[in-house]
Structures are given as structure tokens and as C-alpha cells.
PDB file of C-alpha atoms in Angstrom:
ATOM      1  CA  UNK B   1      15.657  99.747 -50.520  1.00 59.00           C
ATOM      2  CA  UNK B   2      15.757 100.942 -46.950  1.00 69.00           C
ATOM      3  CA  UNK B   3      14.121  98.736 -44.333  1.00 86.00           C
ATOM      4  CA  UNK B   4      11.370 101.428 -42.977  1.00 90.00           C
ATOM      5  CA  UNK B   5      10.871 104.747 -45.298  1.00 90.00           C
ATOM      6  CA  UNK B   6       9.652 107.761 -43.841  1.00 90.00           C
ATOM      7  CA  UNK B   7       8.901 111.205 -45.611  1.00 85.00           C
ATOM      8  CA  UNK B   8      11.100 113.485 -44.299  1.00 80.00           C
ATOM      9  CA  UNK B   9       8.678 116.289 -44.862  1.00 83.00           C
ATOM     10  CA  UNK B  10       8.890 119.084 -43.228  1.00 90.00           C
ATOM     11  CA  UNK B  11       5.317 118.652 -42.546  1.00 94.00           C
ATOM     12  CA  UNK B  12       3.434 122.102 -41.720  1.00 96.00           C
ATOM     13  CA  UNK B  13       0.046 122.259 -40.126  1.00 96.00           C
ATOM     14  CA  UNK B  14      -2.570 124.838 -37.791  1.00 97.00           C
ATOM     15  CA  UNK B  15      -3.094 124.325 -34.753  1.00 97.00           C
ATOM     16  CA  UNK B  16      -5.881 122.188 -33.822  1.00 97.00           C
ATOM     17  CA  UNK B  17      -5.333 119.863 -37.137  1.00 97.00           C
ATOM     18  CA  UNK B  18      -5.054 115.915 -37.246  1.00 97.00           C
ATOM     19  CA  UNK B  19      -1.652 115.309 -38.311  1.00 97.00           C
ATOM     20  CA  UNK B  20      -1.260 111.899 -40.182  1.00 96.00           C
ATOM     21  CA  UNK B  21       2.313 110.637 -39.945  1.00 96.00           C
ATOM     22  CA  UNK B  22       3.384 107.879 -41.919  1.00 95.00           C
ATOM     23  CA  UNK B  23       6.318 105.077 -42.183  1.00 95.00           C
ATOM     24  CA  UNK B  24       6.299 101.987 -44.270  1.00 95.00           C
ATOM     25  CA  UNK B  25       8.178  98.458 -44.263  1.00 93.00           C
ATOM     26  CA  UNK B  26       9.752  95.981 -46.723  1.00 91.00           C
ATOM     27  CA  UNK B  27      10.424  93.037 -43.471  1.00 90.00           C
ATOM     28  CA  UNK B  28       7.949  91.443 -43.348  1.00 89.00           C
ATOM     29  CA  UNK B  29       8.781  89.322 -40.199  1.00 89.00           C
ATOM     30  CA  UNK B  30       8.790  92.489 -38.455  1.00 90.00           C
ATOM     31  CA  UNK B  31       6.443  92.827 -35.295  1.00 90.00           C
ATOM     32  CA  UNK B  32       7.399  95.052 -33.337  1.00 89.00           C
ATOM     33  CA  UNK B  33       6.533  98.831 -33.826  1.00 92.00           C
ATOM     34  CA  UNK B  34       7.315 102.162 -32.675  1.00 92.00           C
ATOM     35  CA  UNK B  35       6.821 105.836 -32.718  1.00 95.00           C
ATOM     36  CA  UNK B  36       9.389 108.298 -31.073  1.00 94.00           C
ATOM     37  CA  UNK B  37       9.299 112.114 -31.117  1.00 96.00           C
ATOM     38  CA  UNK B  38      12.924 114.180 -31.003  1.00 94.00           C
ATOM     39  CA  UNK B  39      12.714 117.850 -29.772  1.00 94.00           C
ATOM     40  CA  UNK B  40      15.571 119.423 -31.296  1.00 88.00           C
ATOM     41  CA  UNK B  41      19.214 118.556 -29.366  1.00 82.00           C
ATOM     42  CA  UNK B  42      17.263 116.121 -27.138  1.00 88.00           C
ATOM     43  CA  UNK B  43      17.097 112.586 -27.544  1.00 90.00           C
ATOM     44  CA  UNK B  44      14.576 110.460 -28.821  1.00 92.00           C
ATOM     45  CA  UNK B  45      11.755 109.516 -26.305  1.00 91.00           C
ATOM     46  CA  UNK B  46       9.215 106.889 -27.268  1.00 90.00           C
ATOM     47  CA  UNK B  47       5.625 108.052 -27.771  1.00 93.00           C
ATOM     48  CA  UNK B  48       4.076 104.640 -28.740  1.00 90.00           C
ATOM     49  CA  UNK B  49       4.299 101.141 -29.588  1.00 86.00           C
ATOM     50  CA  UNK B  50       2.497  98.342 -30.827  1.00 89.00           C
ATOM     51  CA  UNK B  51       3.053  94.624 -31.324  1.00 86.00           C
ATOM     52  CA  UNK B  52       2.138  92.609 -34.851  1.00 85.00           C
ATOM     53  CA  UNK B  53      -1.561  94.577 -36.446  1.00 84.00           C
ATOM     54  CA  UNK B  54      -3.998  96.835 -34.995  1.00 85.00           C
ATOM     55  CA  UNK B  55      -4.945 100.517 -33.082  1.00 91.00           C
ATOM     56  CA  UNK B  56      -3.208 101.782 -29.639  1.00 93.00           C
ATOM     57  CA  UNK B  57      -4.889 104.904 -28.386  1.00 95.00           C
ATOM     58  CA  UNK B  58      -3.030 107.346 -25.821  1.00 94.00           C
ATOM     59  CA  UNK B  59      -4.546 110.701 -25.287  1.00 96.00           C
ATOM     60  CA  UNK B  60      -4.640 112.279 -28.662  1.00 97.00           C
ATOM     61  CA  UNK B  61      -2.020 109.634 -30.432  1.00 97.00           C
ATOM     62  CA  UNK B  62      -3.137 106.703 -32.274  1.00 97.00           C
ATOM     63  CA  UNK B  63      -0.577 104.303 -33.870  1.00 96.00           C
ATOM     64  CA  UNK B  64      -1.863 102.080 -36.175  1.00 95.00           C
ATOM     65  CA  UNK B  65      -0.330  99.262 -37.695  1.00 94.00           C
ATOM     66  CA  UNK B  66      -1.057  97.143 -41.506  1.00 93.00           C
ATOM     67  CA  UNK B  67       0.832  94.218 -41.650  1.00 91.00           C
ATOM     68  CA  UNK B  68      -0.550  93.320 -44.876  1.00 91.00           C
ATOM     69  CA  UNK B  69       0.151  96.727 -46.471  1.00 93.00           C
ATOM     70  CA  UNK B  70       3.750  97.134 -44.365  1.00 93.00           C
ATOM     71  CA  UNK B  71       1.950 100.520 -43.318  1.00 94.00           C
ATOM     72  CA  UNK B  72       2.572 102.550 -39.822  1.00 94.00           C
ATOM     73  CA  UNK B  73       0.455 105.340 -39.179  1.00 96.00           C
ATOM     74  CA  UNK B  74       0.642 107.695 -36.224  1.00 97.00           C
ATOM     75  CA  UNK B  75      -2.559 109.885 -35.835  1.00 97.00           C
ATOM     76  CA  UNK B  76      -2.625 113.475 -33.730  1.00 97.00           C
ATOM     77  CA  UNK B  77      -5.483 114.764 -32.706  1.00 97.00           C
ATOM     78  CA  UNK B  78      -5.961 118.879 -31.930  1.00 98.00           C
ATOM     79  CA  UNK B  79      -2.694 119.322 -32.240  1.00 97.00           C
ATOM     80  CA  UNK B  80      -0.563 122.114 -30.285  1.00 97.00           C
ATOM     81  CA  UNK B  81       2.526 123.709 -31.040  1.00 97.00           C
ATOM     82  CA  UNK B  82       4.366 121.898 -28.397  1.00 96.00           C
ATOM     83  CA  UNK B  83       3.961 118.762 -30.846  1.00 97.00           C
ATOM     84  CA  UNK B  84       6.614 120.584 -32.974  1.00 97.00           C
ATOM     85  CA  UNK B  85       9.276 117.925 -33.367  1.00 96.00           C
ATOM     86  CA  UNK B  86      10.683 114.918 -35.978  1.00 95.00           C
ATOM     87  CA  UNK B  87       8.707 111.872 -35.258  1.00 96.00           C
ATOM     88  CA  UNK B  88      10.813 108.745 -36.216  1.00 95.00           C
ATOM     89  CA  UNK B  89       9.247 105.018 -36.785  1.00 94.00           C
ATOM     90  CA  UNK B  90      11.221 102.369 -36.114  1.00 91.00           C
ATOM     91  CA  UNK B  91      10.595  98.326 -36.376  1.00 90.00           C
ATOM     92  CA  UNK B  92      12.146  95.183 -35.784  1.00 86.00           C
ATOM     93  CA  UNK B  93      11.156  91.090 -35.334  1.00 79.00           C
ATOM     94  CA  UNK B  94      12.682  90.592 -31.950  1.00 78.00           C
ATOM     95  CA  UNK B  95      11.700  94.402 -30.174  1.00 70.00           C
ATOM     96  CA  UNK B  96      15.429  94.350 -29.365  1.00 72.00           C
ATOM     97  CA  UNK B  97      17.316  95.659 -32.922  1.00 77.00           C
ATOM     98  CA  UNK B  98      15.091  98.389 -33.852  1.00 83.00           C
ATOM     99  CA  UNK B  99      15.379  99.677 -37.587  1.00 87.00           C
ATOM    100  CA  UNK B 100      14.437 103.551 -37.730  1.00 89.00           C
ATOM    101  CA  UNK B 101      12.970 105.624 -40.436  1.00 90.00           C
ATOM    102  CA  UNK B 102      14.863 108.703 -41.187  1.00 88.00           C
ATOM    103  CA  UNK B 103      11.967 110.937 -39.470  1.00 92.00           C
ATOM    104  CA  UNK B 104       9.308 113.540 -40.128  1.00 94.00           C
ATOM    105  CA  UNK B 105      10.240 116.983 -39.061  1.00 94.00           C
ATOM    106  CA  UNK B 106       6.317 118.598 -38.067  1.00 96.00           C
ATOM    107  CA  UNK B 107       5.873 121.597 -37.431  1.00 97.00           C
ATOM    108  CA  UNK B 108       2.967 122.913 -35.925  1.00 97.00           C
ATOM    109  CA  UNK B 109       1.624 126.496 -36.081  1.00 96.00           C
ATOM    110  CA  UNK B 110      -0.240 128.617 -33.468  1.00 94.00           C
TER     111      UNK B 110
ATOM    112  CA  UNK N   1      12.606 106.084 -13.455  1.00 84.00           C
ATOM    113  CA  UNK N   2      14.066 104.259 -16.371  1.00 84.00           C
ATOM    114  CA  UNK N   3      17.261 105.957 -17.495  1.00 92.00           C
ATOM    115  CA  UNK N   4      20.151 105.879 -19.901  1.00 96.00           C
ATOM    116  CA  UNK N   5      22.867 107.859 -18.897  1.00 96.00           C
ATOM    117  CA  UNK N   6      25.365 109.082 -21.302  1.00 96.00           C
ATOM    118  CA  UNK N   7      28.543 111.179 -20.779  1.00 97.00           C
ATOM    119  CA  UNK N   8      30.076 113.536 -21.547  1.00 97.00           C
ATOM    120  CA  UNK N   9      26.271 115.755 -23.352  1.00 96.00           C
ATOM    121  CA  UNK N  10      29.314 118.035 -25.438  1.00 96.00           C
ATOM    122  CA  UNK N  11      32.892 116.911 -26.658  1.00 96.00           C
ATOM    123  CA  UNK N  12      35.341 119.020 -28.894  1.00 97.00           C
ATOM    124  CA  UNK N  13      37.908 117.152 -29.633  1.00 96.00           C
ATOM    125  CA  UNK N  14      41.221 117.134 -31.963  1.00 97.00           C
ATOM    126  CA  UNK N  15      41.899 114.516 -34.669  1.00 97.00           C
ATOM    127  CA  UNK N  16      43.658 111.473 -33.659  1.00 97.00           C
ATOM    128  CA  UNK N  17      43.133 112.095 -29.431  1.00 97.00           C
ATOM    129  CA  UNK N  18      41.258 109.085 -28.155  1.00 97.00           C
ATOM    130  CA  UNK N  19      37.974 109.569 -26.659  1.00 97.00           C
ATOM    131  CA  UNK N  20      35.648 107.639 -24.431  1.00 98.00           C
ATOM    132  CA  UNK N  21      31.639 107.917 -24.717  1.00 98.00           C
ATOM    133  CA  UNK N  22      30.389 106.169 -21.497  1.00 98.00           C
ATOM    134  CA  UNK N  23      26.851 104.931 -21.279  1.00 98.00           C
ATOM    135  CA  UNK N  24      24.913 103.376 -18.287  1.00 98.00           C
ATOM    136  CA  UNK N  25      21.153 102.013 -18.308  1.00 97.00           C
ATOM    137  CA  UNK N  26      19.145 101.129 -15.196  1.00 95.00           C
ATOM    138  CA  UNK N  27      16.467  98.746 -16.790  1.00 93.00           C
ATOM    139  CA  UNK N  28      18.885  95.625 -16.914  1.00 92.00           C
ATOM    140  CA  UNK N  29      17.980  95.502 -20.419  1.00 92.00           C
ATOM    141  CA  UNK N  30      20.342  92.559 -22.498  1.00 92.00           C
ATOM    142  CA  UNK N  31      20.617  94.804 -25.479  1.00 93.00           C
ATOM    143  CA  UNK N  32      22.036  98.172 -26.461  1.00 95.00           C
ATOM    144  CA  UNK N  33      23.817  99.962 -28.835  1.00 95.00           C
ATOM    145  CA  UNK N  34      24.780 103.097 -29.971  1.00 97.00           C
ATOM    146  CA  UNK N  35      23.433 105.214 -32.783  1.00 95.00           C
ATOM    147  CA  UNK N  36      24.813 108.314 -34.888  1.00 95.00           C
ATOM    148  CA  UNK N  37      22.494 111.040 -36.081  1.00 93.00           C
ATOM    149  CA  UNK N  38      23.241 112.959 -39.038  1.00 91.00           C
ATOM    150  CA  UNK N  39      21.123 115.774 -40.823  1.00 85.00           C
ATOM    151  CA  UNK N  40      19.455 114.190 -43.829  1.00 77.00           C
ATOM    152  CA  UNK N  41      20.692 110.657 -42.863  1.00 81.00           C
ATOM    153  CA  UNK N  42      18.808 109.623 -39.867  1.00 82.00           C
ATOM    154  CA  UNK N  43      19.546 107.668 -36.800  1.00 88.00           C
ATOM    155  CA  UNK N  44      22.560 104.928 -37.817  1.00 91.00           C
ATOM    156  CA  UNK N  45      23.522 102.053 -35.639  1.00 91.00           C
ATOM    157  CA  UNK N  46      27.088 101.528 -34.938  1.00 96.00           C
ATOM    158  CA  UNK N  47      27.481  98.935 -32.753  1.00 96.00           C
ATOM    159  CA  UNK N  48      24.910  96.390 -30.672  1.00 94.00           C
ATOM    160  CA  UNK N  49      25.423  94.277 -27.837  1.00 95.00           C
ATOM    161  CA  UNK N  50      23.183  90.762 -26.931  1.00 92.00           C
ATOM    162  CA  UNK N  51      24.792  90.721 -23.672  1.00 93.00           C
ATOM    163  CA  UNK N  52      27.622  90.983 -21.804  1.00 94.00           C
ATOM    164  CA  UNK N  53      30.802  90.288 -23.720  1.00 93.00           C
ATOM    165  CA  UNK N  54      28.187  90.273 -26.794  1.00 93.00           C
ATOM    166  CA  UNK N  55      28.841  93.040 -29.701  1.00 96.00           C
ATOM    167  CA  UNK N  56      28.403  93.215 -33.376  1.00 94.00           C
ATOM    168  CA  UNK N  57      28.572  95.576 -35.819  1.00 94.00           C
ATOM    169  CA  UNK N  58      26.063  97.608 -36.876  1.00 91.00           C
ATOM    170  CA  UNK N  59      25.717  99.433 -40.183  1.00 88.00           C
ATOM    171  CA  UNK N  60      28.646 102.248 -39.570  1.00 94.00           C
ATOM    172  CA  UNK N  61      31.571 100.292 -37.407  1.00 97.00           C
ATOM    173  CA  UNK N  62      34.116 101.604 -38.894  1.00 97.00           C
ATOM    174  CA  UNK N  63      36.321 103.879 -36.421  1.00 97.00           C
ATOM    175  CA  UNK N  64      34.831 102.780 -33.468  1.00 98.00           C
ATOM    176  CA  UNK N  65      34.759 100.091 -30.992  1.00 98.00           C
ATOM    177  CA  UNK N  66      32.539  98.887 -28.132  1.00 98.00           C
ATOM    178  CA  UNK N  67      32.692  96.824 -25.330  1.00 96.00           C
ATOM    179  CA  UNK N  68      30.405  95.267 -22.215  1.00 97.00           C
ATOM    180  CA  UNK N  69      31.691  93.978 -19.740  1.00 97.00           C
ATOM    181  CA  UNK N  70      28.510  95.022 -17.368  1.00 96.00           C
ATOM    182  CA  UNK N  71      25.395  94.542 -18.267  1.00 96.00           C
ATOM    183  CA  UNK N  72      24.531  97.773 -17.525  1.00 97.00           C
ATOM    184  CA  UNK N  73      27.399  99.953 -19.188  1.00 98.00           C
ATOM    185  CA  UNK N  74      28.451  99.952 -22.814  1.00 98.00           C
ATOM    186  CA  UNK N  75      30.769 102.847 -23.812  1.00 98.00           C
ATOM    187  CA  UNK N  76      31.840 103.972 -27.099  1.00 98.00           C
ATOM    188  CA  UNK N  77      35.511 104.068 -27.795  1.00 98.00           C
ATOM    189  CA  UNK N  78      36.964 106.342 -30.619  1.00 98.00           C
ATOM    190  CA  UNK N  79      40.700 105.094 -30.909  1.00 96.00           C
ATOM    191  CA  UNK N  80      41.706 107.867 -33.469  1.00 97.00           C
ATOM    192  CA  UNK N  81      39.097 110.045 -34.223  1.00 98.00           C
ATOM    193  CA  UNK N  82      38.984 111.713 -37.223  1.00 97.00           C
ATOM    194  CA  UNK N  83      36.467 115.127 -38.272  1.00 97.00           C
ATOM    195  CA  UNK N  84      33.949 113.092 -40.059  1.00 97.00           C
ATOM    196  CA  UNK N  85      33.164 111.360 -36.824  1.00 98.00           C
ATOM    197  CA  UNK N  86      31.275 114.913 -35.791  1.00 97.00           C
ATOM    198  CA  UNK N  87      27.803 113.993 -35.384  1.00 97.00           C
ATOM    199  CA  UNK N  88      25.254 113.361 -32.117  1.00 96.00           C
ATOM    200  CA  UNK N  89      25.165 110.151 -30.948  1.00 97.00           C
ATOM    201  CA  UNK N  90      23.171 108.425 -28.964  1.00 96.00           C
ATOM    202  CA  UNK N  91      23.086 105.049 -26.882  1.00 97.00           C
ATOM    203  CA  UNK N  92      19.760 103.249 -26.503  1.00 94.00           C
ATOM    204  CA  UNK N  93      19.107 100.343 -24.365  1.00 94.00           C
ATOM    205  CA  UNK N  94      15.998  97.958 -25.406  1.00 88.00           C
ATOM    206  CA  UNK N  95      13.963  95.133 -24.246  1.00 82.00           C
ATOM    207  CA  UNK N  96      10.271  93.727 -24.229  1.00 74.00           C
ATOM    208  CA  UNK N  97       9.512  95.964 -27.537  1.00 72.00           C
ATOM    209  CA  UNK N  98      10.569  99.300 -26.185  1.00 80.00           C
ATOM    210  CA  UNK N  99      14.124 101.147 -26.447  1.00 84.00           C
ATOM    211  CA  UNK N 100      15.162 103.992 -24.787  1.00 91.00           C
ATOM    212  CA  UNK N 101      17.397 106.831 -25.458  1.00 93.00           C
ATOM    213  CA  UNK N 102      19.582 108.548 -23.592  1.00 94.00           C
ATOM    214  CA  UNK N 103      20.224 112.557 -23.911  1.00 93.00           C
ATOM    215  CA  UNK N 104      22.722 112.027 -26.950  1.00 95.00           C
ATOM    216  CA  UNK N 105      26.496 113.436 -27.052  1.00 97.00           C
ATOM    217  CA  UNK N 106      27.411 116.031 -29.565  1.00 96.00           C
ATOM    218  CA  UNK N 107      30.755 115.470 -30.672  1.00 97.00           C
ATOM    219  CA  UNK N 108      32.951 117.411 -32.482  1.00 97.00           C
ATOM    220  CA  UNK N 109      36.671 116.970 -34.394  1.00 98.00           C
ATOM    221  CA  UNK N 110      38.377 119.052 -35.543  1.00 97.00           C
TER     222      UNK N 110
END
């Protein structure tokens, strides 16, 4: 079993929809959490990150974190086109050796 | 600005001809390491580093090396590379729960 799953999708939505992006977990010492988007041939750049359970709201992104579920959740609000990218999760217990998911390719549809 | 430089962005390369993938962070982060991305396969770490004179292998070592003698530079050294080494990679450099990417280098062998 991989360390953090992530649907690969691809994930197709309107414009203006909340996207729901999901990862989960098997470590559970992990406590460190993170949401990255990748535009294609461009690195990853982080979007969000949390530490150990709970909501972090920026503009229209909201991670969310279950600890007792192993759950990650990263919520988009009205989103646009430019949003079109693969959104990877990644964890780890330290917030030095991160562990990614393999990423959600979303594409988002004017 | 926090940045992680990587050089060269675009290699093409023959099999066998030694290579050098430099990478340079500005955050005096401890940690980095390098990842390869592969379609279907995700982001894979190669090799880590704690610290200065600190590596260890990551989950695909084989073929490459690392070293750090600066705490700020940790380049990727392909001794003999061989065609199924084509793939993006990327160096990331991490610290207080956050890790950043830098632009990735899209290497080819052929």
C-alpha cells in the first residue's frame, strides 16, 4: 500500500463549480500536510498546508485535514479555468521528507 | 523571494556521457532532495540530504548519486546515464512544514 493515495482522475468540471480534491494516508504519525498545484512543464508550487487536524482557508482554497479518518481534502470555490492543473498531496511526520500522492489532473471548463 | 534554482531547464544527452544536474536554494533550508516525475507514476524521491555531508537514498537511487558539500547546493550526478533515466526531475528544498520546488529539468537519453 502506498503511503498517501490520490485519484488520478482526470477530474472535469464547469466553471464556477466547487471542486473537492481528495488524498488519503496509511502513517499515522504523519502531521504535516500539503497541497501543491503543477501547471503542465512547470514545477510544483505549494498552494497550502496544514499542521496535525483541522480547516486553513486562503481565498477560495480550503484544506482540510482528518487525522482520525487519514483524510485530506482540498476545497475550490468558483472555480476558473486558470485552476486547470494536477494537484498533488503530500505528507510527512517531520515537514522535512514529504511523501506525495501521485496527483489529480483537473480540468476546468469555461 | 524564496528560490530553488536548478540547471540546466532541458538536457539531451547520449547513453553513458556523464551529466551534472546542479541545484541551489536560498532559504538555508537543512533538507533537500531530488525527485523524478514520470507519467502515471508520480513524483519519486531519489536522493535526500539532512545536511551538509548528509544523503540517503530515497526510493529510486539506483544510477545516480548526490552530494552536499554546501548547505545551499545539492546537485545530481548521473555517472553513466542510460535512456530510462529520461524523465523531469526536480529538486525541492524543505523546512518548517513547507518544500519548495524548483522549475524541474527535462532530461533526455538517448
Amino acid at each position: 500500500q502506498k503511503e498517501v493515495e490520490q485519484d488520478p482522475g482526470p477530474l472535469s468540471v464547469p466553471e464556477g463549480a466547487i471542486v473537492s480534491l481528495n488524498c488519503t494516508y496509511s502513517n499515522s504519525a504523519f502531521q504535516y500536510f500539503m497541497w501543491y498545484r503543477q501547471y503542465s512543464r512547470k514545477g510544483p508550487e505549494l498552494l497550502m498546508y496544514t499542521y496535525s487536524s483541522g480547516n486553513k482557508e486562503d481565498g477560495r482554497f480550503t484544506a482540510q485535514v482528518d487525522k482520525s479518518s487519514k483524510y485530506i481534502s482540498l476545497f475550490i470555490r468558483d472555480s476558473q479555468p486558470s485552476d486547470s492543473a494536477t494537484y498533488l498531496c503530500a505528507s510527512d511526520n517531520y515537514g522535512q521528507n514529504f511523501v506525495f500522492g501521485p496527483g489529480t489532473r483537473l480540468s476546468v471548463l469555461p | 523571494e524564496a528560490q530553488v534554482t536548478q540547471n540546466p531547464r532541458y538536457l539531451i544527452t547520449v547513453t553513458g556521457k556523464k551529466l551534472t544536474v546542479t541545484c541551489s536554494q536560498n532559504m538555508n533550508h537543512e533538507y533537500m532532495s531530488w525527485y523524478r516525475q514520470d507519467p502515471g507514476l508520480g513524483l519519486r524521491q531519489i536522493y535526500y540530504s539532512m545536511n551538509v555531508e548528509v544523503t540517503d537514498k530515497g526510493d529510486v537511487p539506483e544510477g545516480y548519486k548526490v552530494s552536499r558539500k554546501e548547505k545551499r547546493n545539492f546537485p545530481l550526478i548521473l555517472e553513466s546515464p542510460s535512456p530510462n533515466q529520461t524523465s523531469l526531475y526536480f529538486c525541492a528544498s524543505s523546512g518548517q512544514g513547507e518544500a519548495f520546488f524548483g522549475q524541474g529539468t527535462r532530461l533526455t537519453v538517448v
